[in-house]
Amino acid sequence: MSSKMEYDVKGHLHEVLSSIPPEVKLVAISKFHPAAYIEAAYEEGQRIFGESHEQELAKKYEALPKDIEWHFIGHLQTNKVKYIAPYISMVESVDSMKLLKEIDKQGRKCGRVINVLLELHIAEEATKYGLKPDDCRRLLDDGEWRGLANVRICGLMAMASNVDDEAQIRSEFMQAAALFDEFKQKHFADDDHFRERSWGMSHDYHIAVECRSTMVRVGTSIFGPRVY
Ligand SMILES: *Cc1c(COP(=O)(O)O)cnc(C)c1O
């Protein structure tokens, strides 16, 4: 199968892996790419993949090896949570208390504690999802999340603005890193699970790892351009 692959997934995967520090986790963003591409990366040892649509993820989950750790990275409607709750490894895109509560509820039904990240909105674009810093502060200050036994907040996810200005990207990632420190100190000082900083995509992951990212979400640089 790999010999028929028209795109060199394996070569590109190794290029990306060799350009990030070994302690930074690579989430291979496979949305809109065929299962064969995921298998190619899997054969090279990649185990963490990210998807942004529930139905596409469900198909791939069914078809592919069960030791893959699936991360959900897209906008997640509350009525879709029940479908991914039995197997999702991490929901990176939690941007409301309502969604957090639903993940907790579905986690309880499956007897699981589901790992999540809070998605920050730090980019200048108005269209992106995520919690504004003050909304994220409020959510954590409110404390209701502490009663949710079937979700585990493992850190923050952020996207920088889609711009060429490296200084702006860097300043946005540093803002996310500062928020991480603030929340860690205030709410998670005794909680070792709160340790992930998911930032960096194909065009900016080099900057992200310089801004203390622990997890980069790279699609295009591994799998090529997406065909929608
Ligand atoms: C699609 C997507 C990515 C990967 O983007 P690339 O530019 O293809 O690396 C990362 N994070 C999120 C949230 C995405 O939706």
Tab-separated table of C-alpha atoms and ligand atoms in Angstrom:
chain	number	residue	atom	x	y	z
A	1	MET	CA	0.000	0.000	0.000
A	2	SER	CA	2.728	2.423	0.971
A	3	SER	CA	4.402	1.950	-2.375
A	4	LYS	CA	1.282	3.253	-4.090
A	5	MET	CA	1.105	6.295	-1.870
A	6	GLU	CA	1.315	9.339	-4.081
A	7	TYR	CA	2.403	11.541	-1.219
A	8	ASP	CA	5.497	10.892	0.892
A	9	VAL	CA	3.831	10.952	4.310
A	10	LYS	CA	6.652	9.035	5.966
A	11	GLY	CA	9.374	11.359	4.719
A	12	HIS	CA	7.459	14.452	5.751
A	13	LEU	CA	6.605	12.968	9.152
A	14	HIS	CA	10.279	12.383	9.852
A	15	GLU	CA	11.155	15.904	8.725
A	16	VAL	CA	8.665	17.335	11.207
A	17	LEU	CA	9.744	14.974	13.991
A	18	SER	CA	13.389	15.885	13.502
A	19	SER	CA	12.583	19.590	13.750
A	20	ILE	CA	10.835	19.505	17.124
A	21	PRO	CA	12.472	18.796	20.491
A	22	PRO	CA	11.961	15.176	21.614
A	23	GLU	CA	9.893	16.220	24.658
A	24	VAL	CA	7.324	18.031	22.484
A	25	LYS	CA	4.440	15.777	21.452
A	26	LEU	CA	3.370	15.697	17.832
A	27	VAL	CA	-0.346	15.559	17.144
A	28	ALA	CA	-0.615	14.608	13.460
A	29	ILE	CA	-3.682	16.438	12.166
A	30	SER	CA	-5.242	14.020	9.707
A	31	LYS	CA	-8.582	15.728	9.005
A	32	PHE	CA	-9.675	15.393	5.356
A	33	HIS	CA	-6.857	12.928	4.673
A	34	PRO	CA	-7.477	9.256	3.859
A	35	ALA	CA	-6.969	6.429	6.344
A	36	ALA	CA	-4.042	5.177	4.229
A	37	TYR	CA	-2.107	8.337	5.094
A	38	ILE	CA	-2.710	7.744	8.784
A	39	GLU	CA	-1.565	4.123	8.387
A	40	ALA	CA	1.649	5.308	6.751
A	41	ALA	CA	2.409	7.572	9.700
A	42	TYR	CA	1.332	4.831	12.115
A	43	GLU	CA	3.821	2.422	10.542
A	44	GLU	CA	6.538	4.943	11.422
A	45	GLY	CA	5.481	4.928	15.063
A	46	GLN	CA	3.165	7.945	15.156
A	47	ARG	CA	0.296	7.296	17.574
A	48	ILE	CA	-1.396	10.645	18.240
A	49	PHE	CA	-3.734	11.941	15.533
A	50	GLY	CA	-6.126	14.881	15.521
A	51	GLU	CA	-9.485	15.226	13.808
A	52	SER	CA	-12.034	18.004	13.736
A	53	HIS	CA	-15.280	16.342	12.621
A	54	GLU	CA	-17.097	13.726	14.630
A	55	GLN	CA	-18.352	11.609	11.716
A	56	GLU	CA	-15.028	11.533	9.917
A	57	LEU	CA	-13.344	10.618	13.184
A	58	ALA	CA	-15.874	7.829	13.861
A	59	LYS	CA	-15.116	6.217	10.490
A	60	LYS	CA	-11.375	6.404	11.012
A	61	TYR	CA	-11.654	5.155	14.575
A	62	GLU	CA	-13.551	2.083	13.339
A	63	ALA	CA	-11.099	1.361	10.525
A	64	LEU	CA	-7.766	1.996	12.216
A	65	PRO	CA	-5.695	0.399	15.014
A	66	LYS	CA	-7.158	0.801	18.471
A	67	ASP	CA	-3.963	2.016	20.100
A	68	ILE	CA	-4.202	5.318	18.233
A	69	GLU	CA	-4.758	8.248	20.591
A	70	TRP	CA	-7.359	10.474	18.968
A	71	HIS	CA	-7.473	14.164	19.802
A	72	PHE	CA	-10.523	16.206	18.926
A	73	ILE	CA	-9.424	19.651	17.762
A	74	GLY	CA	-12.487	21.165	16.081
A	75	HIS	CA	-15.579	22.932	17.247
A	76	LEU	CA	-17.526	20.291	19.160
A	77	GLN	CA	-21.290	20.515	19.409
A	78	THR	CA	-22.642	19.250	22.713
A	79	ASN	CA	-24.962	16.783	20.951
A	80	LYS	CA	-21.921	15.085	19.367
A	81	VAL	CA	-20.007	14.490	22.581
A	82	LYS	CA	-21.736	11.166	23.279
A	83	TYR	CA	-20.367	9.656	20.069
A	84	ILE	CA	-16.709	10.320	20.823
A	85	ALA	CA	-16.814	9.940	24.619
A	86	PRO	CA	-16.167	6.158	24.626
A	87	TYR	CA	-12.788	6.431	22.918
A	88	ILE	CA	-11.498	9.996	22.606
A	89	SER	CA	-8.086	10.476	24.178
A	90	MET	CA	-8.296	14.264	24.511
A	91	VAL	CA	-10.705	17.036	23.566
A	92	GLU	CA	-8.424	20.006	22.882
A	93	SER	CA	-11.162	22.449	21.987
A	94	VAL	CA	-13.269	23.039	25.102
A	95	ASP	CA	-14.507	26.598	24.978
A	96	SER	CA	-17.509	26.677	27.291
A	97	MET	CA	-18.723	25.408	30.649
A	98	LYS	CA	-21.674	23.852	28.849
A	99	LEU	CA	-19.360	21.701	26.725
A	100	LEU	CA	-17.192	20.811	29.720
A	101	LYS	CA	-20.276	19.634	31.629
A	102	GLU	CA	-21.482	17.553	28.706
A	103	ILE	CA	-18.080	15.855	28.354
A	104	ASP	CA	-18.207	15.122	32.083
A	105	LYS	CA	-21.703	13.675	31.779
A	106	GLN	CA	-20.797	11.438	28.841
A	107	GLY	CA	-17.515	10.461	30.487
A	108	ARG	CA	-19.470	9.295	33.517
A	109	LYS	CA	-21.780	7.209	31.332
A	110	CYS	CA	-18.750	5.427	29.849
A	111	GLY	CA	-16.930	5.133	33.155
A	112	ARG	CA	-14.086	7.299	31.875
A	113	VAL	CA	-12.243	10.421	32.913
A	114	ILE	CA	-11.819	12.396	29.698
A	115	ASN	CA	-8.756	14.589	29.217
A	116	VAL	CA	-9.450	18.081	27.900
A	117	LEU	CA	-7.701	21.337	27.131
A	118	LEU	CA	-9.311	24.742	27.409
A	119	GLU	CA	-9.124	26.498	24.051
A	120	LEU	CA	-8.022	30.098	24.287
A	121	HIS	CA	-8.953	32.792	21.830
A	122	ILE	CA	-5.833	34.911	21.560
A	123	ALA	CA	-5.673	35.446	17.798
A	124	GLU	CA	-6.886	38.738	16.403
A	125	GLU	CA	-9.305	37.053	13.983
A	126	ALA	CA	-12.913	37.366	15.055
A	127	THR	CA	-13.944	34.073	13.453
A	128	LYS	CA	-11.971	31.711	15.628
A	129	TYR	CA	-13.508	29.775	18.487
A	130	GLY	CA	-12.125	29.731	21.970
A	131	LEU	CA	-12.319	31.439	25.336
A	132	LYS	CA	-11.121	35.023	25.630
A	133	PRO	CA	-8.579	35.277	28.466
A	134	ASP	CA	-11.113	36.899	30.792
A	135	ASP	CA	-13.751	34.277	30.015
A	136	CYS	CA	-11.226	31.549	30.736
A	137	ARG	CA	-10.324	33.272	34.025
A	138	ARG	CA	-13.983	33.450	34.955
A	139	LEU	CA	-14.582	29.798	34.123
A	140	LEU	CA	-11.696	28.714	36.333
A	141	ASP	CA	-12.389	31.214	39.147
A	142	ASP	CA	-15.990	30.056	39.290
A	143	GLY	CA	-14.744	26.665	40.449
A	144	GLU	CA	-17.728	24.615	39.296
A	145	TRP	CA	-15.336	22.558	37.144
A	146	ARG	CA	-13.813	21.137	40.316
A	147	GLY	CA	-16.972	19.130	40.872
A	148	LEU	CA	-16.764	17.459	37.462
A	149	ALA	CA	-15.173	14.114	38.300
A	150	ASN	CA	-15.170	12.723	34.743
A	151	VAL	CA	-13.194	15.448	33.003
A	152	ARG	CA	-9.584	16.327	33.633
A	153	ILE	CA	-8.305	19.735	32.550
A	154	CYS	CA	-4.785	19.041	31.264
A	155	GLY	CA	-3.832	22.491	30.000
A	156	LEU	CA	-4.504	25.035	27.287
A	157	MET	CA	-4.806	25.047	23.504
A	158	ALA	CA	-4.292	28.133	21.374
A	159	MET	CA	-3.982	29.255	17.781
A	160	ALA	CA	-2.036	32.315	16.727
A	161	SER	CA	-3.324	34.724	14.105
A	162	ASN	CA	-2.885	33.552	10.550
A	163	VAL	CA	-0.309	36.204	9.633
A	164	ASP	CA	3.261	36.332	8.320
A	165	ASP	CA	4.424	38.655	11.082
A	166	GLU	CA	6.574	36.401	13.233
A	167	ALA	CA	6.716	38.940	16.054
A	168	GLN	CA	2.950	38.972	16.322
A	169	ILE	CA	2.725	35.169	16.332
A	170	ARG	CA	5.407	35.017	18.995
A	171	SER	CA	3.677	37.593	21.152
A	172	GLU	CA	0.385	35.678	20.948
A	173	PHE	CA	2.024	32.389	21.938
A	174	MET	CA	3.806	34.141	24.802
A	175	GLN	CA	0.465	35.515	25.931
A	176	ALA	CA	-0.876	31.959	25.996
A	177	ALA	CA	2.190	30.804	27.948
A	178	ALA	CA	1.681	33.586	30.500
A	179	LEU	CA	-1.961	32.556	30.939
A	180	PHE	CA	-0.835	28.978	31.448
A	181	ASP	CA	1.487	30.115	34.251
A	182	GLU	CA	-1.239	32.231	35.818
A	183	PHE	CA	-3.772	29.382	35.832
A	184	LYS	CA	-1.222	26.811	36.929
A	185	GLN	CA	-0.276	28.891	39.939
A	186	LYS	CA	-3.803	29.904	40.862
A	187	HIS	CA	-5.773	26.713	40.240
A	188	PHE	CA	-3.524	23.757	39.463
A	189	ALA	CA	-0.437	24.170	41.634
A	190	ASP	CA	-0.987	20.707	43.127
A	191	ASP	CA	-2.275	19.075	39.955
A	192	ASP	CA	0.406	17.449	37.801
A	193	HIS	CA	-2.103	16.758	35.039
A	194	PHE	CA	-2.297	20.446	34.178
A	195	ARG	CA	0.863	20.630	32.086
A	196	GLU	CA	0.022	20.783	28.379
A	197	ARG	CA	0.442	23.812	26.144
A	198	SER	CA	-0.912	22.932	22.721
A	199	TRP	CA	0.199	25.524	20.213
A	200	GLY	CA	1.874	25.474	16.837
A	201	MET	CA	0.574	24.400	13.410
A	202	SER	CA	2.384	23.783	10.132
A	203	HIS	CA	3.313	27.408	9.486
A	204	ASP	CA	4.227	28.374	13.046
A	205	TYR	CA	5.229	25.324	15.083
A	206	HIS	CA	8.894	26.353	14.993
A	207	ILE	CA	7.920	29.544	16.791
A	208	ALA	CA	5.538	27.710	19.112
A	209	VAL	CA	8.221	25.382	20.479
A	210	GLU	CA	10.306	28.455	21.303
A	211	CYS	CA	7.274	29.737	23.208
A	212	ARG	CA	7.055	26.695	25.508
A	213	SER	CA	4.633	24.570	23.534
A	214	THR	CA	4.448	20.974	24.787
A	215	MET	CA	2.251	19.743	21.934
A	216	VAL	CA	2.176	20.838	18.300
A	217	ARG	CA	-0.735	20.141	15.953
A	218	VAL	CA	0.702	19.688	12.484
A	219	GLY	CA	-1.314	18.632	9.437
A	220	THR	CA	-0.218	20.089	6.104
A	221	SER	CA	3.523	19.687	6.715
A	222	ILE	CA	3.002	15.942	7.196
A	223	PHE	CA	0.123	15.018	4.911
A	224	GLY	CA	0.224	17.746	2.277
A	225	PRO	CA	-2.570	20.121	1.321
A	226	ARG	CA	-6.076	19.111	2.325
A	227	VAL	CA	-8.634	18.398	-0.391
A	228	TYR	CA	-11.970	19.612	0.948
B	1	LIG	C1	-6.390	22.020	10.881
B	1	LIG	C2	-5.865	22.384	12.222
B	1	LIG	C3	-4.501	22.266	12.528
B	1	LIG	C4	-3.434	21.840	11.514
B	1	LIG	O1	-3.226	22.851	10.576
B	1	LIG	P1	-2.022	22.727	9.502
B	1	LIG	O2	-1.855	24.134	9.050
B	1	LIG	O3	-2.521	21.838	8.424
B	1	LIG	O4	-0.846	22.197	10.203
B	1	LIG	C5	-4.099	22.552	13.819
B	1	LIG	N1	-4.976	22.947	14.767
B	1	LIG	C6	-6.289	23.079	14.512
B	1	LIG	C7	-7.187	23.513	15.600
B	1	LIG	C8	-6.778	22.814	13.232
B	1	LIG	O5	-8.082	22.959	13.003
